[in-house]
CSV table of C-alpha atoms in Angstrom, one decimal:
chain,number,residue,atom,x,y,z
B,15,MET,CA,4.8,27.8,-17.7
B,16,MET,CA,4.4,24.5,-15.8
B,17,ASP,CA,1.5,22.2,-16.3
B,18,LYS,CA,-0.9,21.6,-13.3
B,19,ARG,CA,0.7,18.5,-12.0
B,20,SER,CA,4.2,20.0,-12.1
B,21,ARG,CA,3.0,23.1,-10.3
B,22,ILE,CA,1.6,20.9,-7.5
B,23,ALA,CA,4.6,18.6,-7.2
B,24,SER,CA,7.2,21.4,-7.3
B,25,ARG,CA,5.3,23.4,-4.6
B,26,ILE,CA,5.0,20.3,-2.3
B,27,ALA,CA,8.8,19.7,-2.7
B,28,LYS,CA,9.4,22.9,-0.7
B,29,GLU,CA,7.5,21.4,2.3
B,30,ILE,CA,10.0,18.6,2.6
B,31,ASN,CA,12.9,19.3,4.9
B,32,LYS,CA,16.4,18.0,5.5
B,33,GLY,CA,16.4,14.5,7.0
B,34,ASP,CA,12.7,13.8,6.5
B,35,VAL,CA,11.6,10.3,6.0
B,36,VAL,CA,9.0,10.6,3.2
B,37,ASN,CA,6.4,8.3,1.6
B,38,LEU,CA,5.0,9.3,-1.8
B,39,GLY,CA,1.8,7.9,-3.1
B,40,ILE,CA,1.2,7.1,-6.7
B,41,GLY,CA,0.2,9.8,-9.3
B,42,ILE,CA,1.2,13.4,-8.7
B,43,PRO,CA,3.0,12.6,-5.4
B,44,LEU,CA,5.6,10.5,-7.1
B,45,ASP,CA,6.6,13.6,-9.2
B,46,VAL,CA,7.6,15.4,-6.0
B,47,ALA,CA,10.9,13.5,-5.9
B,48,LYS,CA,11.9,15.2,-9.1
B,49,TYR,CA,11.9,18.6,-7.3
B,50,VAL,CA,13.6,17.7,-4.1
B,51,SER,CA,17.2,18.7,-3.9
B,52,ALA,CA,19.5,15.7,-3.5
B,53,ASP,CA,21.7,17.5,-1.0
B,54,LEU,CA,18.9,17.6,1.6
B,55,GLY,CA,19.4,13.9,2.4
B,56,ILE,CA,15.7,13.1,2.1
B,57,ILE,CA,15.0,9.4,2.8
B,58,PHE,CA,12.3,7.9,0.7
B,59,HIS,CA,10.3,5.0,2.2
B,60,SER,CA,9.0,2.4,-0.2
B,61,GLU,CA,5.9,0.8,1.2
B,62,ASN,CA,6.7,-2.6,-0.2
B,63,GLY,CA,9.7,-2.9,2.1
B,64,PHE,CA,12.7,-0.6,2.2
B,65,VAL,CA,14.1,2.8,3.0
B,66,ASN,CA,16.5,4.9,0.8
B,67,LEU,CA,14.4,4.2,-2.3
B,68,GLU,CA,16.0,5.5,-5.4
B,69,LYS,CA,15.1,5.4,-9.1
B,70,ALA,CA,16.2,2.4,-11.2
B,71,PRO,CA,19.7,2.7,-12.7
B,72,ASP,CA,19.9,4.4,-16.1
B,73,ASP,CA,21.7,1.4,-17.3
B,74,MET,CA,19.0,-1.3,-16.8
B,75,SER,CA,21.5,-4.1,-17.4
B,76,ILE,CA,22.7,-3.5,-13.8
B,77,TRP,CA,19.2,-3.3,-12.3
B,78,ASP,CA,18.7,-5.9,-9.5
B,79,LYS,CA,15.4,-7.5,-10.5
B,80,ASP,CA,14.5,-8.1,-6.8
B,81,ILE,CA,14.3,-4.3,-6.2
B,82,THR,CA,11.0,-2.7,-7.2
B,83,ASN,CA,9.0,0.2,-5.9
B,84,ALA,CA,5.4,0.2,-4.5
B,85,GLY,CA,4.1,0.3,-8.0
B,86,ALA,CA,6.0,-2.9,-8.9
B,87,ALA,CA,8.3,-0.8,-11.2
B,88,PRO,CA,12.1,-1.1,-11.2
B,89,ALA,CA,13.9,0.8,-8.5
B,90,SER,CA,17.1,0.7,-6.6
B,91,ILE,CA,18.3,1.2,-3.0
B,92,GLY,CA,20.7,4.0,-2.0
B,93,LEU,CA,23.8,3.5,0.0
B,94,GLY,CA,23.0,2.9,3.7
B,95,GLY,CA,19.4,1.7,2.9
B,96,ALA,CA,17.7,-1.3,4.4
B,97,PHE,CA,15.0,-3.8,3.5
B,98,PHE,CA,12.2,-5.2,5.6
B,99,ASP,CA,8.9,-7.0,5.3
B,100,LEU,CA,5.4,-5.5,4.9
B,101,GLU,CA,4.5,-5.8,8.6
B,102,ARG,CA,7.6,-3.7,9.6
B,103,SER,CA,6.9,-1.3,6.7
B,104,LEU,CA,3.3,-0.6,7.8
B,105,CYS,CA,4.3,-0.4,11.4
B,106,MET,CA,6.8,2.3,10.4
B,107,MET,CA,4.0,4.1,8.6
B,108,ARG,CA,1.3,3.8,11.3
B,109,GLY,CA,3.8,4.3,14.1
B,110,GLY,CA,5.0,7.8,13.0
B,111,HIS,CA,8.4,6.7,11.7
B,112,VAL,CA,7.6,8.0,8.3
B,113,ASN,CA,7.2,11.7,9.1
B,114,VAL,CA,5.9,13.1,5.9
B,115,CYS,CA,3.5,11.6,3.4
B,116,VAL,CA,2.3,13.0,0.1
B,117,LEU,CA,-0.9,11.3,-1.2
B,118,GLY,CA,-3.3,11.9,-4.0
B,119,GLY,CA,-7.0,12.8,-3.2
B,120,LEU,CA,-10.4,12.6,-4.8
B,121,GLN,CA,-11.8,15.1,-2.4
B,122,VAL,CA,-10.6,17.1,0.6
B,123,ASP,CA,-13.0,18.9,3.0
B,124,SER,CA,-12.7,21.8,5.4
B,125,THR,CA,-12.5,19.5,8.4
B,126,GLY,CA,-9.2,18.1,7.0
B,127,SER,CA,-10.7,14.8,6.0
B,128,VAL,CA,-9.7,13.2,2.7
B,129,ALA,CA,-11.4,10.8,0.4
B,130,ASN,CA,-9.2,8.8,-1.9
B,131,TRP,CA,-10.2,5.1,-2.0
B,132,ILE,CA,-13.7,4.9,-3.5
B,133,ILE,CA,-15.5,6.6,-6.4
B,134,PRO,CA,-19.1,5.4,-5.5
B,135,GLY,CA,-20.6,3.2,-8.1
B,136,LYS,CA,-17.6,3.4,-10.4
B,137,PHE,CA,-14.3,2.4,-9.0
B,138,THR,CA,-13.3,1.0,-5.6
B,139,PRO,CA,-9.6,0.5,-5.7
B,140,GLY,CA,-9.2,0.2,-1.9
B,141,PRO,CA,-7.0,2.0,0.6
B,142,GLY,CA,-3.7,0.1,0.2
B,143,GLY,CA,-1.5,1.4,3.0
B,144,SER,CA,-2.6,5.0,2.7
B,145,MET,CA,-4.8,5.0,5.8
B,146,GLU,CA,-1.9,3.9,8.0
B,147,VAL,CA,0.5,6.6,6.8
B,148,MET,CA,-2.3,9.3,7.2
B,149,HIS,CA,-2.7,8.3,10.8
B,150,GLY,CA,1.0,8.0,11.5
B,151,ALA,CA,2.8,10.8,9.6
B,152,LYS,CA,3.3,14.1,11.3
B,153,LYS,CA,2.8,16.0,8.1
B,154,VAL,CA,0.1,14.7,5.7
B,155,ILE,CA,0.1,16.5,2.4
B,156,ILE,CA,-2.6,16.0,-0.2
B,157,ALA,CA,-1.7,16.6,-3.8
B,158,MET,CA,-4.7,17.0,-6.2
B,159,GLU,CA,-6.0,19.0,-9.0
B,160,HIS,CA,-8.5,21.6,-7.8
B,161,THR,CA,-11.4,20.3,-9.8
B,162,SER,CA,-12.1,17.3,-11.9
B,163,LYS,CA,-14.0,17.6,-15.2
B,164,GLY,CA,-15.9,20.6,-13.7
B,165,ASN,CA,-16.7,18.8,-10.4
B,166,LEU,CA,-15.5,20.5,-7.2
B,167,LYS,CA,-13.1,18.5,-5.1
B,168,VAL,CA,-12.3,21.0,-2.3
B,169,LEU,CA,-15.5,20.7,-0.4
B,170,ASP,CA,-17.3,21.7,2.8
B,171,LYS,CA,-17.9,18.0,3.4
B,172,CYS,CA,-16.6,15.0,1.4
B,173,SER,CA,-19.4,13.3,-0.5
B,174,PHE,CA,-17.3,10.2,-1.3
B,175,PRO,CA,-16.4,7.8,1.6
B,176,VAL,CA,-13.5,9.3,3.5
B,177,SER,CA,-10.2,7.5,4.1
B,178,ALA,CA,-9.4,9.3,7.4
B,179,VAL,CA,-11.1,12.0,9.4
B,180,GLY,CA,-9.3,15.3,10.1
B,181,VAL,CA,-5.8,14.2,9.3
B,182,VAL,CA,-4.8,16.5,6.5
B,183,ASN,CA,-2.2,19.2,7.3
B,184,ILE,CA,-1.6,20.7,3.9
B,185,LEU,CA,-3.5,20.6,0.6
B,186,VAL,CA,-1.8,21.7,-2.5
B,187,THR,CA,-3.6,22.2,-5.8
B,188,GLU,CA,-2.5,24.0,-9.0
B,189,TYR,CA,-4.2,27.2,-7.6
B,190,ALA,CA,-3.8,27.2,-3.9
B,191,LEU,CA,-2.1,26.0,-0.8
B,192,PHE,CA,-4.3,25.4,2.3
B,193,GLU,CA,-3.2,24.6,5.8
B,194,PHE,CA,-5.3,22.9,8.4
B,195,ILE,CA,-4.5,24.4,11.9
B,196,ASP,CA,-6.6,23.9,15.0
B,197,ASN,CA,-9.6,22.6,13.0
B,198,LYS,CA,-9.5,25.6,10.7
B,199,MET,CA,-8.8,25.6,7.0
B,200,ILE,CA,-6.6,28.5,6.0
B,201,LEU,CA,-5.7,29.7,2.5
B,202,LYS,CA,-2.0,30.4,2.7
B,203,GLU,CA,-1.0,30.8,-0.9
B,204,ILE,CA,-2.8,31.5,-4.2
B,205,ALA,CA,-1.5,31.3,-7.7
B,206,SER,CA,-1.1,34.6,-9.7
B,207,ASP,CA,-3.3,33.3,-12.5
B,208,ILE,CA,-6.5,33.2,-10.4
B,209,THR,CA,-8.3,35.8,-8.3
B,210,LEU,CA,-9.7,35.2,-4.8
B,211,ASP,CA,-13.2,35.4,-6.2
B,212,GLU,CA,-12.5,32.9,-8.9
B,213,LEU,CA,-10.9,30.5,-6.3
B,214,LYS,CA,-14.0,30.8,-4.2
B,215,GLU,CA,-16.1,29.8,-7.1
B,216,ILE,CA,-14.3,26.5,-7.5
B,217,THR,CA,-14.0,25.8,-3.8
B,218,SER,CA,-17.1,24.9,-1.7
B,219,ALA,CA,-15.1,24.4,1.5
B,220,ASN,CA,-15.3,27.1,4.2
B,221,TYR,CA,-11.8,28.5,4.6
B,222,MET,CA,-10.2,31.6,6.1
B,223,ILE,CA,-7.6,33.7,4.2
B,224,ALA,CA,-4.3,34.1,5.9
B,225,ASP,CA,-3.3,37.7,6.9
B,226,ASP,CA,0.0,37.0,5.2
B,227,LEU,CA,-1.5,35.4,2.0
B,228,LYS,CA,1.2,34.8,-0.5
B,229,ILE,CA,0.7,35.1,-4.2
B,230,ASN,CA,2.7,32.6,-6.2
B,231,ASP,CA,3.8,34.0,-9.6
B,232,VAL,CA,3.2,31.0,-11.7
B,233,ALA,CA,4.7,32.6,-14.7
B,234,VAL,CA,8.2,32.4,-13.1
B,235,SER,CA,7.8,29.3,-11.0
A,5,MET,CA,17.4,-35.2,0.8
A,6,SER,CA,14.8,-33.5,3.0
A,7,ASP,CA,11.2,-34.9,2.7
A,8,LYS,CA,9.9,-31.3,2.7
A,9,ILE,CA,11.0,-31.0,-0.9
A,10,ILE,CA,8.1,-32.0,-3.1
A,11,SER,CA,7.0,-31.6,-6.8
A,12,ILE,CA,4.8,-28.7,-7.9
A,13,GLU,CA,2.1,-31.2,-8.7
A,14,ASP,CA,2.1,-32.7,-5.2
A,15,ALA,CA,2.0,-29.2,-3.8
A,16,THR,CA,-1.0,-28.0,-5.9
A,17,LYS,CA,-2.9,-31.2,-5.2
A,18,MET,CA,-3.2,-30.1,-1.5
A,19,ILE,CA,-5.2,-27.1,-2.6
A,20,THR,CA,-8.9,-27.9,-3.0
A,21,THR,CA,-12.2,-26.2,-3.6
A,22,GLY,CA,-13.4,-23.9,-0.9
A,23,MET,CA,-10.0,-23.5,0.8
A,24,THR,CA,-8.7,-20.3,2.3
A,25,LEU,CA,-5.3,-19.4,1.0
A,26,MET,CA,-2.7,-16.8,1.8
A,27,ILE,CA,-0.6,-15.9,-1.1
A,28,GLY,CA,2.6,-13.9,-0.7
A,29,GLY,CA,3.8,-11.1,-3.0
A,30,PHE,CA,3.4,-7.4,-3.6
A,31,LEU,CA,1.7,-6.7,-7.0
A,32,ALA,CA,2.9,-10.1,-8.2
A,33,VAL,CA,6.6,-9.2,-7.3
A,34,GLY,CA,8.2,-11.6,-4.9
A,35,ALA,CA,5.2,-13.8,-5.4
A,36,PRO,CA,4.7,-17.6,-5.9
A,37,ASN,CA,3.7,-17.1,-9.5
A,38,THR,CA,4.9,-20.5,-10.6
A,39,ILE,CA,2.6,-22.4,-8.3
A,40,VAL,CA,-0.3,-20.1,-9.1
A,41,ASP,CA,0.2,-20.8,-12.8
A,42,VAL,CA,-0.2,-24.5,-12.1
A,43,LEU,CA,-3.3,-23.8,-10.0
A,44,LEU,CA,-4.9,-22.2,-13.1
A,45,ASP,CA,-5.2,-25.7,-14.6
A,46,CYS,CA,-6.5,-27.4,-11.5
A,47,ASP,CA,-10.1,-28.2,-10.9
A,48,ILE,CA,-10.7,-25.9,-8.0
A,49,GLN,CA,-13.1,-23.1,-7.2
A,50,ASP,CA,-14.7,-21.0,-4.4
A,51,LEU,CA,-11.3,-20.1,-3.0
A,52,THR,CA,-10.9,-17.3,-0.4
A,53,VAL,CA,-7.6,-15.6,-0.9
A,54,ILE,CA,-5.8,-13.3,1.5
A,55,ALA,CA,-3.1,-11.2,-0.1
A,56,THR,CA,-1.6,-7.7,-0.3
A,57,THR,CA,-3.6,-6.8,-3.4
A,58,SER,CA,-5.4,-8.8,-6.1
A,59,THR,CA,-2.4,-8.1,-8.5
A,60,PHE,CA,-3.4,-8.0,-12.2
A,61,ALA,CA,-5.8,-9.9,-14.4
A,62,ASP,CA,-2.9,-11.3,-16.4
A,63,LYS,CA,-0.1,-11.5,-13.8
A,64,GLY,CA,0.2,-13.1,-10.3
A,65,TRP,CA,-2.7,-14.8,-8.4
A,66,GLY,CA,-5.1,-12.3,-9.9
A,67,LYS,CA,-5.3,-14.7,-12.8
A,68,LEU,CA,-7.3,-17.0,-10.5
A,69,ILE,CA,-9.9,-14.2,-10.3
A,70,ALA,CA,-9.9,-13.8,-14.1
A,71,GLN,CA,-10.6,-17.6,-14.2
A,72,ARG,CA,-13.4,-17.2,-11.6
A,73,LYS,CA,-11.8,-19.6,-9.1
A,74,VAL,CA,-12.1,-17.1,-6.3
A,75,LYS,CA,-15.3,-16.3,-4.4
A,76,LYS,CA,-13.7,-13.9,-1.8
A,77,ALA,CA,-10.6,-11.8,-1.7
A,78,ILE,CA,-9.3,-10.2,1.6
A,79,VAL,CA,-6.9,-7.5,0.3
A,80,SER,CA,-5.9,-3.9,0.7
A,81,HIS,CA,-6.3,-2.9,-3.0
A,82,ILE,CA,-7.9,-4.2,-6.2
A,83,GLY,CA,-7.4,-1.2,-8.4
A,84,THR,CA,-4.8,-2.8,-10.6
A,85,ASN,CA,-6.9,-5.9,-11.6
A,86,THR,CA,-9.5,-5.0,-14.2
A,87,GLU,CA,-11.2,-8.4,-13.6
A,88,THR,CA,-11.6,-7.9,-9.8
A,89,ILE,CA,-13.0,-4.5,-10.4
A,90,LYS,CA,-15.5,-5.8,-13.0
A,91,GLN,CA,-16.6,-8.8,-10.9
A,92,PHE,CA,-16.8,-6.5,-7.8
A,93,ASN,CA,-19.0,-4.0,-9.5
A,94,ALA,CA,-21.2,-6.8,-10.8
A,95,GLY,CA,-21.5,-8.4,-7.3
A,96,GLU,CA,-19.8,-11.5,-8.6
A,97,ILE,CA,-16.9,-11.6,-6.1
A,98,GLU,CA,-16.9,-10.7,-2.4
A,99,VAL,CA,-14.0,-8.3,-1.5
A,100,GLU,CA,-13.2,-7.6,2.1
A,101,PHE,CA,-11.0,-4.5,2.1
A,102,SER,CA,-8.5,-4.2,4.9
A,103,SER,CA,-6.1,-1.3,5.0
A,104,LEU,CA,-2.6,-2.8,4.5
A,105,GLY,CA,-1.4,-2.3,8.0
A,106,SER,CA,-4.5,-3.7,9.5
A,107,LEU,CA,-4.3,-6.6,7.1
A,108,SER,CA,-0.7,-7.3,8.1
A,109,ASP,CA,-1.4,-7.2,11.8
A,110,ARG,CA,-4.5,-9.3,11.3
A,111,ILE,CA,-2.3,-12.0,9.7
A,112,ARG,CA,0.2,-11.5,12.5
A,113,ALA,CA,-2.6,-11.9,15.1
A,114,GLY,CA,-3.8,-15.1,13.4
A,115,GLY,CA,-0.3,-16.5,13.3
A,116,THR,CA,0.8,-15.5,16.8
A,117,GLY,CA,-2.1,-16.5,19.1
A,118,LEU,CA,-3.7,-13.0,19.5
A,119,GLY,CA,-7.4,-12.4,19.5
A,120,GLY,CA,-7.1,-9.3,17.3
A,121,ILE,CA,-5.5,-5.9,17.2
A,122,LEU,CA,-6.6,-2.4,18.2
A,123,THR,CA,-6.1,0.4,15.7
A,124,ARG,CA,-7.3,3.9,15.0
A,125,VAL,CA,-7.0,3.2,11.2
A,126,GLY,CA,-10.5,3.0,9.7
A,127,ILE,CA,-12.3,5.0,12.5
A,128,GLY,CA,-14.9,7.3,10.8
A,129,THR,CA,-14.7,5.4,7.5
A,130,LEU,CA,-16.7,2.6,5.9
A,131,LEU,CA,-14.1,0.1,7.2
A,132,GLU,CA,-15.5,0.5,10.8
A,133,LYS,CA,-18.8,-1.1,9.7
A,134,ASP,CA,-19.8,-4.1,11.8
A,135,LYS,CA,-16.6,-3.8,13.9
A,136,GLN,CA,-16.4,-3.6,17.6
A,137,LYS,CA,-14.8,-0.5,19.2
A,138,VAL,CA,-13.1,-0.2,22.5
A,139,ILE,CA,-11.8,2.8,24.4
A,140,VAL,CA,-8.3,2.6,25.9
A,141,ASP,CA,-7.0,5.6,27.9
A,142,GLY,CA,-9.7,7.8,26.4
A,143,VAL,CA,-8.8,6.9,22.8
A,144,GLU,CA,-11.3,4.9,20.6
A,145,TYR,CA,-9.9,2.0,18.6
A,146,LEU,CA,-11.4,-0.5,16.2
A,147,ILE,CA,-11.0,-4.2,16.9
A,148,GLU,CA,-9.6,-5.9,13.9
A,149,THR,CA,-10.0,-9.7,14.0
A,150,PRO,CA,-7.3,-12.3,13.3
A,151,LEU,CA,-6.8,-14.0,9.9
A,152,ARG,CA,-5.8,-17.6,9.3
A,153,ALA,CA,-5.6,-19.8,6.2
A,154,ASP,CA,-5.6,-23.5,5.4
A,155,ILE,CA,-2.5,-23.1,3.3
A,156,SER,CA,-0.1,-20.2,2.7
A,157,ILE,CA,1.9,-20.1,-0.5
A,158,VAL,CA,5.0,-18.0,-0.4
A,159,ARG,CA,8.0,-17.2,-2.5
A,160,ALA,CA,11.6,-17.0,-1.4
A,161,SER,CA,14.9,-16.5,-3.2
A,162,THR,CA,16.6,-19.4,-1.4
A,163,SER,CA,15.7,-22.3,0.9
A,164,ASP,CA,18.0,-24.8,2.6
A,165,GLU,CA,17.0,-28.4,2.7
A,166,ASN,CA,15.2,-27.8,6.0
A,167,GLY,CA,13.1,-24.9,4.7
A,168,ASN,CA,14.9,-22.0,6.2
A,169,LEU,CA,14.1,-19.1,3.8
A,170,ILE,CA,15.8,-16.0,2.5
A,171,CYS,CA,13.9,-13.4,0.5
A,172,ARG,CA,16.3,-11.1,-1.4
A,173,ARG,CA,16.0,-7.3,-1.4
A,174,SER,CA,12.4,-6.0,-1.6
A,175,THR,CA,10.8,-9.4,-1.9
A,176,ARG,CA,10.0,-10.2,1.7
A,177,ASN,CA,6.6,-8.5,1.6
A,178,PHE,CA,4.1,-11.0,3.3
A,179,ASN,CA,6.3,-14.0,2.6
A,180,THR,CA,7.9,-13.8,6.0
A,181,LEU,CA,4.6,-13.3,7.9
A,182,MET,CA,2.1,-15.7,6.2
A,183,PRO,CA,3.9,-18.9,7.2
A,184,TYR,CA,2.9,-18.2,10.8
A,185,ALA,CA,-0.8,-17.9,10.0
A,186,SER,CA,-1.6,-21.1,8.0
A,187,ASP,CA,-2.0,-24.8,8.8
A,188,ILE,CA,0.4,-25.7,6.0
A,189,CYS,CA,3.0,-23.5,4.4
A,190,ILE,CA,4.3,-24.2,0.9
A,191,ALA,CA,7.3,-22.2,-0.3
A,192,GLU,CA,8.4,-21.9,-3.9
A,193,VAL,CA,12.1,-21.2,-4.4
A,194,PRO,CA,14.4,-21.1,-7.4
A,195,GLU,CA,17.3,-22.3,-5.3
A,196,ILE,CA,17.8,-24.9,-2.6
A,197,VAL,CA,21.1,-25.1,-0.7
A,198,LYS,CA,22.5,-27.8,1.6
A,199,LEU,CA,22.2,-27.6,5.3
A,200,GLY,CA,25.0,-25.4,6.8
A,201,GLU,CA,25.3,-23.2,3.7
A,202,MET,CA,23.1,-20.4,5.0
A,203,ASP,CA,24.3,-17.8,7.5
A,204,THR,CA,22.0,-18.6,10.4
A,205,ASP,CA,22.0,-14.9,11.5
A,206,PHE,CA,20.3,-13.9,8.2
A,207,ILE,CA,17.3,-16.2,7.8
A,208,HIS,CA,14.0,-14.5,7.2
A,209,VAL,CA,11.7,-17.5,7.8
A,210,GLN,CA,12.7,-20.2,10.2
A,211,HIS,CA,12.3,-23.8,8.9
A,212,THR,CA,9.9,-24.8,11.7
A,213,LEU,CA,7.3,-22.6,10.0
A,214,VAL,CA,7.7,-24.1,6.5
A,215,ASP,CA,6.1,-27.5,5.7
A,216,TYR,CA,6.9,-28.0,2.0
A,217,ILE,CA,9.5,-26.7,-0.5
A,218,VAL,CA,8.9,-26.6,-4.2
A,219,LYS,CA,11.9,-25.9,-6.5
A,220,VAL,CA,10.9,-23.8,-9.5
């Protein structure tokens, strides 16, 4: 059976379609690339300044040291890719030219708002470029664990400062997939190792249950 | 030899207490780390630094924060620098967060004669605090103000003797934008080629924007 993070990342991979230009945030989102089939021709956008992001070569002696990803780690560029500066990169993100983004979250609420840049009083990392891509991308997917050390994260209203209001399209946790449609939060899928009642207990958000609710058999996923 | 080419000591002498600097780079990659390292030994303080992020406590210009030479950072992210986080939580450094796209267009505005930019990014968040809003065609936007610096310090892979710059691969980051938005631009480069050796179709920063070149 997969661990929580792999469950989340592998499920999100199914939301990415042929030809999509995709930006992955750090953390669980980066793992999504592992589960996307190479023959779909997905184009990964690297916020620091290129498209056709690929992992660093296995043989690091041939790695070009001037190619790094948005975490400053070694990377490479695929055939047909292109480099640009940060202004162009963020214009692509805000302008809708990156059509799917997958980002981590501290909290998501039933209005489709997400908080992911401040833990009040503790840690204020800042937004980086995540706010731009949340406003620009046609499909905003949040990848996060359903709870954190017993604290609820899928809320009626975010208690942490939000990063953007009403922008989330899909939330995937290890137990559930929610879609936000016409200002409604809808439970579309639930994992087979949790009941609807148990899910409700760890979710303070108001959500509806889809008529065609799907149960994901996590034992075979 | 071009009189733009100067020593690293002459370059760092221009940087004095209280100045506002723009420093190129993305998490200390494609960044003028050699000049920054010399600044560590200079008697300067109360700097305001505009950059992508505050890099790391032990890598990139974030070392200047660790040395307490910085009073204010205007950046999109500080999460990778333990010193910035510590000083921020203790109220010992001022951090003005700007989401990365707004930051880049604020620099662009400062460098291109614009009075600011309008963006939806930040609406409904803490980043809208104290900012003016305008409505255009029924949509509400934040006004983000321009940014300028006394000196920008950038990194390029190659310069010619005139200061035309090329930044290889993913190292363009803010190095191509900041030269517009500062009174003086200093570029550190590991390679300087003769005039005529660069393909003029593929220059990332035009020499008219670059004041000084430091070979590192």
